[in-house]
């Protein structure tokens, strides 16, 4: 029997087939980042093309990877742990961002802008793809209480 989870889809009734977010969705975002990052840093293109690539890169990250990773984490725990898992997600996303800036600056100084950009946007997402491939399908936890 389906149960209600108030935190998802505006208190709708969820069934195992109604939640279709999985690691493959994040993998699609990582592939998009890799392809767009290679195009962005690998080729000399005019400003309008760079603007479109920047827009698509932002959509790939924030619209696909960020939101789907958050949803995967939230749907894999009971609703009483949503606050904790949301905090963990934000910490896991933004704490490494500081190190990423230093890493990029070091790569830029060592290899130049183009190579640093290609490494950061094409090689590093392979780690994300490997993690998503190893993860498998996340179980969806259905609370009997929902949120009040």
Coordinates of N, CA and C in Angstrom, one line a residue:
X1 N 0.8 -1.2 0.0 CA 0.0 0.0 0.0 C 0.9 1.2 0.0
X2 N 0.6 2.2 -0.9 CA 1.5 3.4 -0.9 C 1.3 4.3 0.3
X3 N 2.3 4.9 0.7 CA 2.2 5.8 1.9 C 2.4 7.2 1.4
X4 N 2.1 8.2 2.3 CA 2.3 9.6 2.0 C 3.6 10.1 2.5
X5 N 4.3 10.8 1.7 CA 5.5 11.5 2.1 C 5.3 12.9 1.8
X6 N 5.1 13.7 2.8 CA 4.7 15.1 2.7 C 5.8 16.0 2.1
X7 N 7.1 15.5 2.2 CA 8.2 16.3 1.7 C 8.4 16.3 0.2
X8 N 7.7 15.3 -0.4 CA 7.9 15.2 -1.9 C 6.6 15.4 -2.6
X9 N 6.7 16.1 -3.7 CA 5.6 16.4 -4.6 C 4.3 16.9 -3.9
X10 N 4.5 17.8 -2.9 CA 3.4 18.4 -2.3 C 2.4 17.5 -1.7
X11 N 2.8 16.6 -0.8 CA 2.0 15.6 -0.1 C 1.3 14.7 -1.0
X12 N 1.9 14.4 -2.1 CA 1.2 13.4 -3.0 C 1.5 12.0 -2.5
X13 N 0.7 11.0 -3.0 CA 0.9 9.7 -2.6 C 2.0 9.1 -3.5
X14 N 3.0 8.5 -2.9 CA 4.1 8.0 -3.7 C 4.0 6.4 -3.8
X15 N 4.3 6.0 -4.9 CA 4.4 4.5 -5.1 C 5.8 4.3 -5.6
X16 N 6.3 3.0 -5.6 CA 7.7 2.8 -6.1 C 7.9 3.2 -7.5
X17 N 6.9 3.2 -8.3 CA 7.1 3.6 -9.7 C 6.9 5.1 -10.0
X18 N 6.5 5.9 -8.9 CA 6.4 7.3 -9.1 C 7.6 8.1 -8.9
X19 N 8.7 7.5 -8.3 CA 9.9 8.1 -8.0 C 11.0 7.6 -9.0
X20 N 11.3 8.3 -10.0 CA 12.1 7.7 -11.0 C 13.5 8.4 -11.1
X21 N 13.9 9.1 -10.0 CA 15.2 9.7 -10.0 C 16.2 8.6 -9.6
X22 N 17.3 8.5 -10.3 CA 18.3 7.5 -10.0 C 19.6 8.0 -10.4
X23 N 20.7 7.2 -10.1 CA 22.0 7.5 -10.4 C 22.2 7.8 -11.9
X24 N 21.4 7.2 -12.8 CA 21.6 7.5 -14.2 C 21.3 8.9 -14.5
X25 N 20.4 9.5 -13.8 CA 20.1 11.0 -14.0 C 21.3 11.8 -13.7
X26 N 22.0 11.5 -12.6 CA 23.2 12.3 -12.3 C 24.3 12.0 -13.3
X27 N 24.4 10.7 -13.8 CA 25.3 10.4 -14.8 C 25.2 11.1 -16.0
X28 N 23.9 11.4 -16.4 CA 23.6 12.2 -17.6 C 24.2 13.6 -17.4
X29 N 24.0 14.1 -16.2 CA 24.5 15.5 -15.9 C 26.1 15.5 -16.0
X30 N 26.7 14.5 -15.4 CA 28.2 14.4 -15.5 C 28.7 14.3 -16.9
X31 N 28.0 13.5 -17.7 CA 28.4 13.4 -19.1 C 28.2 14.7 -19.8
X32 N 27.1 15.4 -19.5 CA 26.9 16.8 -20.1 C 28.0 17.7 -19.7
X33 N 28.4 17.7 -18.4 CA 29.5 18.5 -18.0 C 30.8 18.2 -18.7
X34 N 31.1 16.9 -18.9 CA 32.3 16.5 -19.6 C 32.3 17.0 -21.0
X35 N 31.2 16.8 -21.7 CA 31.1 17.2 -23.1 C 31.2 18.7 -23.3
X36 N 30.4 19.4 -22.5 CA 30.4 20.9 -22.6 C 31.7 21.5 -22.1
X37 N 32.3 20.9 -21.0 CA 33.6 21.4 -20.6 C 34.7 21.2 -21.6
X38 N 34.7 20.1 -22.3 CA 35.6 19.9 -23.4 C 35.4 20.9 -24.5
X39 N 34.2 21.1 -24.8 CA 33.9 22.1 -25.9 C 34.2 23.5 -25.4
X40 N 34.0 23.8 -24.2 CA 34.2 25.2 -23.6 C 35.7 25.5 -23.6
X41 N 36.5 24.6 -23.1 CA 38.0 24.8 -23.0 C 38.8 24.3 -24.1
X42 N 38.3 23.4 -24.9 CA 39.1 22.7 -25.9 C 39.1 23.4 -27.3
X43 N 38.2 24.3 -27.5 CA 38.1 24.9 -28.8 C 38.0 26.4 -28.7
X44 N 38.6 27.1 -29.6 CA 38.4 28.6 -29.7 C 37.1 28.9 -30.4
X45 N 36.2 29.5 -29.7 CA 34.9 29.8 -30.2 C 34.6 31.3 -29.9
X46 N 33.7 31.8 -30.7 CA 33.3 33.2 -30.5 C 32.5 33.4 -29.2
X47 N 32.4 34.6 -28.7 CA 31.7 34.9 -27.5 C 30.3 34.4 -27.4
X48 N 29.4 34.5 -28.4 CA 28.1 34.0 -28.3 C 28.0 32.5 -28.1
X49 N 29.0 31.8 -28.7 CA 29.0 30.3 -28.5 C 29.5 30.0 -27.1
X50 N 30.4 30.7 -26.6 CA 30.9 30.6 -25.2 C 29.7 30.8 -24.2
X51 N 28.9 31.8 -24.5 CA 27.8 32.1 -23.7 C 26.8 31.0 -23.7
X52 N 26.5 30.4 -24.8 CA 25.6 29.3 -24.9 C 26.2 28.0 -24.1
X53 N 27.5 27.8 -24.3 CA 28.1 26.7 -23.6 C 28.1 26.9 -22.1
X54 N 28.3 28.1 -21.7 CA 28.2 28.4 -20.2 C 26.8 28.2 -19.7
X55 N 25.8 28.6 -20.4 CA 24.4 28.4 -20.0 C 24.1 26.9 -19.9
X56 N 24.5 26.1 -20.9 CA 24.3 24.7 -20.9 C 25.1 24.0 -19.8
X57 N 26.3 24.4 -19.5 CA 27.1 23.9 -18.5 C 26.4 24.1 -17.1
X58 N 25.9 25.3 -16.9 CA 25.2 25.6 -15.7 C 23.9 24.8 -15.5
X59 N 23.2 24.6 -16.6 CA 22.0 23.7 -16.6 C 22.4 22.3 -16.2
X60 N 23.5 21.8 -16.8 CA 23.9 20.4 -16.5 C 24.3 20.2 -15.1
X61 N 24.9 21.2 -14.5 CA 25.3 21.1 -13.1 C 24.2 21.4 -12.2
X62 N 23.6 22.6 -12.2 CA 22.6 22.9 -11.2 C 21.2 22.3 -11.5
X63 N 20.9 22.1 -12.8 CA 19.6 21.6 -13.1 C 19.6 20.1 -13.1
X64 N 20.7 19.4 -13.2 CA 20.7 17.9 -13.3 C 21.4 17.3 -12.1
X65 N 22.7 17.6 -12.0 CA 23.5 16.9 -11.0 C 23.1 17.4 -9.6
X66 N 23.1 18.7 -9.3 CA 22.8 19.2 -8.0 C 21.5 18.8 -7.5
X67 N 20.4 19.0 -8.3 CA 19.1 18.7 -7.8 C 18.8 17.2 -7.7
X68 N 19.4 16.4 -8.6 CA 19.1 14.9 -8.6 C 19.9 14.3 -7.4
X69 N 21.1 14.8 -7.2 CA 21.9 14.3 -6.1 C 21.2 14.6 -4.7
X70 N 20.7 15.8 -4.6 CA 19.9 16.1 -3.4 C 18.7 15.2 -3.3
X71 N 18.0 15.0 -4.3 CA 16.8 14.2 -4.3 C 17.1 12.7 -4.0
X72 N 18.2 12.2 -4.5 CA 18.6 10.9 -4.2 C 18.9 10.7 -2.8
X73 N 19.7 11.7 -2.2 CA 20.0 11.6 -0.8 C 18.8 11.7 0.1
X74 N 17.8 12.6 -0.2 CA 16.6 12.7 0.6 C 15.7 11.5 0.5
X75 N 15.7 10.9 -0.7 CA 14.8 9.8 -0.8 C 15.3 8.5 -0.3
X76 N 16.6 8.5 0.1 CA 17.2 7.3 0.6 C 17.2 7.2 2.1
X77 N 16.6 8.2 2.8 CA 16.5 8.2 4.2 C 15.0 8.4 4.7
X78 N 14.7 8.0 5.9 CA 13.4 8.3 6.5 C 13.2 9.8 6.7
X79 N 12.0 10.2 6.7 CA 11.7 11.7 6.7 C 12.3 12.3 8.0
X80 N 12.4 11.5 9.1 CA 13.0 12.2 10.3 C 14.4 12.5 10.2
X81 N 15.1 12.1 9.1 CA 16.5 12.4 8.9 C 16.7 13.4 7.7
X82 N 15.6 14.0 7.2 CA 15.8 14.9 6.1 C 16.6 16.1 6.4
X83 N 16.5 16.6 7.6 CA 17.3 17.8 7.9 C 18.8 17.5 7.9
X84 N 19.1 16.3 8.5 CA 20.5 15.9 8.6 C 21.1 15.6 7.2
X85 N 20.3 14.9 6.4 CA 20.9 14.6 5.0 C 20.9 15.8 4.2
X86 N 20.1 16.8 4.3 CA 20.1 18.0 3.6 C 21.4 18.8 4.0
X87 N 21.7 18.8 5.3 CA 22.9 19.5 5.8 C 24.1 18.8 5.2
X88 N 24.1 17.5 5.3 CA 25.3 16.7 4.7 C 25.5 17.0 3.3
X89 N 24.4 17.1 2.5 CA 24.5 17.4 1.1 C 25.1 18.7 0.8
X90 N 24.6 19.7 1.5 CA 25.2 21.1 1.4 C 26.6 21.1 1.8
X91 N 27.0 20.5 2.9 CA 28.4 20.5 3.3 C 29.2 19.7 2.3
X92 N 28.7 18.6 1.8 CA 29.5 17.8 0.8 C 29.7 18.5 -0.5
X93 N 28.8 19.4 -0.8 CA 28.8 20.1 -2.1 C 29.7 21.3 -2.0
X94 N 29.6 22.1 -0.9 CA 30.3 23.4 -0.8 C 31.7 23.4 -0.1
X95 N 31.9 22.5 0.8 CA 33.2 22.4 1.5 C 34.3 22.1 0.5
X96 N 34.1 21.1 -0.4 CA 35.1 20.8 -1.4 C 35.3 21.9 -2.5
X97 N 34.3 22.7 -2.6 CA 34.4 23.8 -3.6 C 35.6 24.7 -3.3
X98 N 35.9 24.9 -2.0 CA 37.0 25.8 -1.7 C 38.3 25.1 -2.2
X99 N 38.4 23.8 -1.9 CA 39.6 23.1 -2.4 C 39.7 23.1 -3.9
X100 N 38.6 23.0 -4.5 CA 38.5 23.0 -6.0 C 39.1 24.3 -6.6
X101 N 38.8 25.4 -5.9 CA 39.4 26.7 -6.4 C 40.9 26.7 -6.3
X102 N 41.4 26.2 -5.2 CA 42.9 26.1 -5.1 C 43.5 25.2 -6.1
X103 N 42.8 24.0 -6.3 CA 43.3 23.0 -7.2 C 43.3 23.6 -8.6
X104 N 42.2 24.3 -9.0 CA 42.2 25.0 -10.3 C 43.3 26.0 -10.5
X105 N 43.5 26.8 -9.5 CA 44.6 27.8 -9.5 C 45.9 27.2 -9.7
X106 N 46.2 26.1 -9.0 CA 47.4 25.4 -9.1 C 47.6 24.8 -10.5
X107 N 46.5 24.2 -11.0 CA 46.5 23.6 -12.4 C 46.8 24.7 -13.4
X108 N 46.1 25.8 -13.2 CA 46.3 26.9 -14.2 C 47.7 27.4 -14.2
X109 N 48.3 27.6 -13.0 CA 49.7 28.0 -12.9 C 50.7 27.0 -13.5
X110 N 50.3 25.7 -13.4 CA 51.2 24.6 -13.9 C 51.1 24.4 -15.4
X111 N 49.8 24.4 -15.8 CA 49.5 23.9 -17.2 C 48.8 24.9 -18.1
X112 N 48.3 26.0 -17.5 CA 47.6 27.0 -18.3 C 46.1 26.8 -18.2
X113 N 45.4 27.9 -18.6 CA 43.9 27.9 -18.5 C 43.2 26.7 -19.2
X114 N 43.6 26.5 -20.4 CA 43.0 25.5 -21.2 C 43.1 24.1 -20.7
X115 N 44.3 23.7 -20.3 CA 44.5 22.4 -19.8 C 43.8 22.3 -18.4
X116 N 43.9 23.3 -17.6 CA 43.3 23.3 -16.2 C 41.8 23.1 -16.4
X117 N 41.2 23.8 -17.3 CA 39.7 23.7 -17.5 C 39.3 22.4 -18.0
X118 N 40.1 21.8 -18.9 CA 39.7 20.5 -19.5 C 39.9 19.5 -18.4
X119 N 40.9 19.5 -17.5 CA 41.1 18.6 -16.5 C 39.9 18.7 -15.5
X120 N 39.6 19.9 -15.1 CA 38.6 20.1 -14.0 C 37.2 19.7 -14.6
X121 N 36.9 20.0 -15.8 CA 35.5 19.7 -16.3 C 35.4 18.5 -17.1
X122 N 36.4 17.8 -17.4 CA 36.2 16.5 -18.2 C 36.8 15.3 -17.4
X123 N 37.9 15.5 -16.7 CA 38.6 14.3 -16.1 C 37.9 14.1 -14.7
X124 N 37.7 15.1 -13.9 CA 37.2 15.0 -12.6 C 35.7 14.4 -12.6
X125 N 34.8 14.8 -13.5 CA 33.5 14.2 -13.5 C 33.5 12.7 -13.7
X126 N 34.6 12.1 -14.2 CA 34.7 10.6 -14.2 C 34.6 10.0 -12.9
X127 N 35.1 10.7 -11.8 CA 34.9 10.2 -10.5 C 33.4 10.2 -10.1
X128 N 32.7 11.2 -10.5 CA 31.2 11.2 -10.3 C 30.5 10.1 -11.0
X129 N 30.9 9.9 -12.2 CA 30.3 8.8 -13.0 C 30.6 7.4 -12.4
X130 N 31.9 7.2 -11.9 CA 32.2 6.0 -11.3 C 31.4 5.8 -10.0
X131 N 31.3 6.9 -9.2 CA 30.5 6.8 -8.0 C 29.0 6.4 -8.3
X132 N 28.5 7.0 -9.3 CA 27.1 6.8 -9.6 C 26.9 5.3 -10.2
X133 N 27.9 4.9 -10.9 CA 27.8 3.5 -11.4 C 27.9 2.5 -10.3
X134 N 28.8 2.8 -9.3 CA 29.0 1.9 -8.2 C 27.8 1.9 -7.2
X135 N 27.0 3.0 -7.2 CA 26.0 3.2 -6.3 C 24.8 2.3 -6.6
X136 N 24.4 2.1 -7.8 CA 23.2 1.4 -8.1 C 22.0 2.2 -7.8
X137 N 20.9 1.6 -7.8 CA 19.6 2.3 -7.6 C 19.4 2.5 -6.1
X138 N 19.2 3.7 -5.7 CA 19.0 4.1 -4.3 C 17.6 3.6 -3.9
X139 N 17.5 3.0 -2.7 CA 16.2 2.6 -2.2 C 15.4 3.8 -1.8
X140 N 14.2 3.8 -2.0 CA 13.3 4.9 -1.6 C 12.6 4.5 -0.3
X141 N 12.8 5.3 0.7 CA 12.2 5.0 2.0 C 10.9 5.7 2.1
X142 N 9.9 4.9 2.4 CA 8.5 5.5 2.6 C 8.2 5.5 4.1
X143 N 8.0 6.7 4.6 CA 7.6 6.8 6.0 C 6.1 6.5 6.2
X144 N 5.8 5.9 7.3 CA 4.4 5.7 7.6 C 3.7 6.9 8.1
X145 N 4.5 7.9 8.6 CA 4.0 9.1 9.2 C 4.0 10.3 8.2
X146 N 5.0 10.4 7.4 CA 5.1 11.6 6.6 C 5.5 12.8 7.4
X147 N 5.4 14.0 6.9 CA 5.7 15.2 7.7 C 4.4 15.8 8.2
X148 N 4.5 16.4 9.3 CA 3.2 17.0 9.8 C 3.3 18.5 9.5

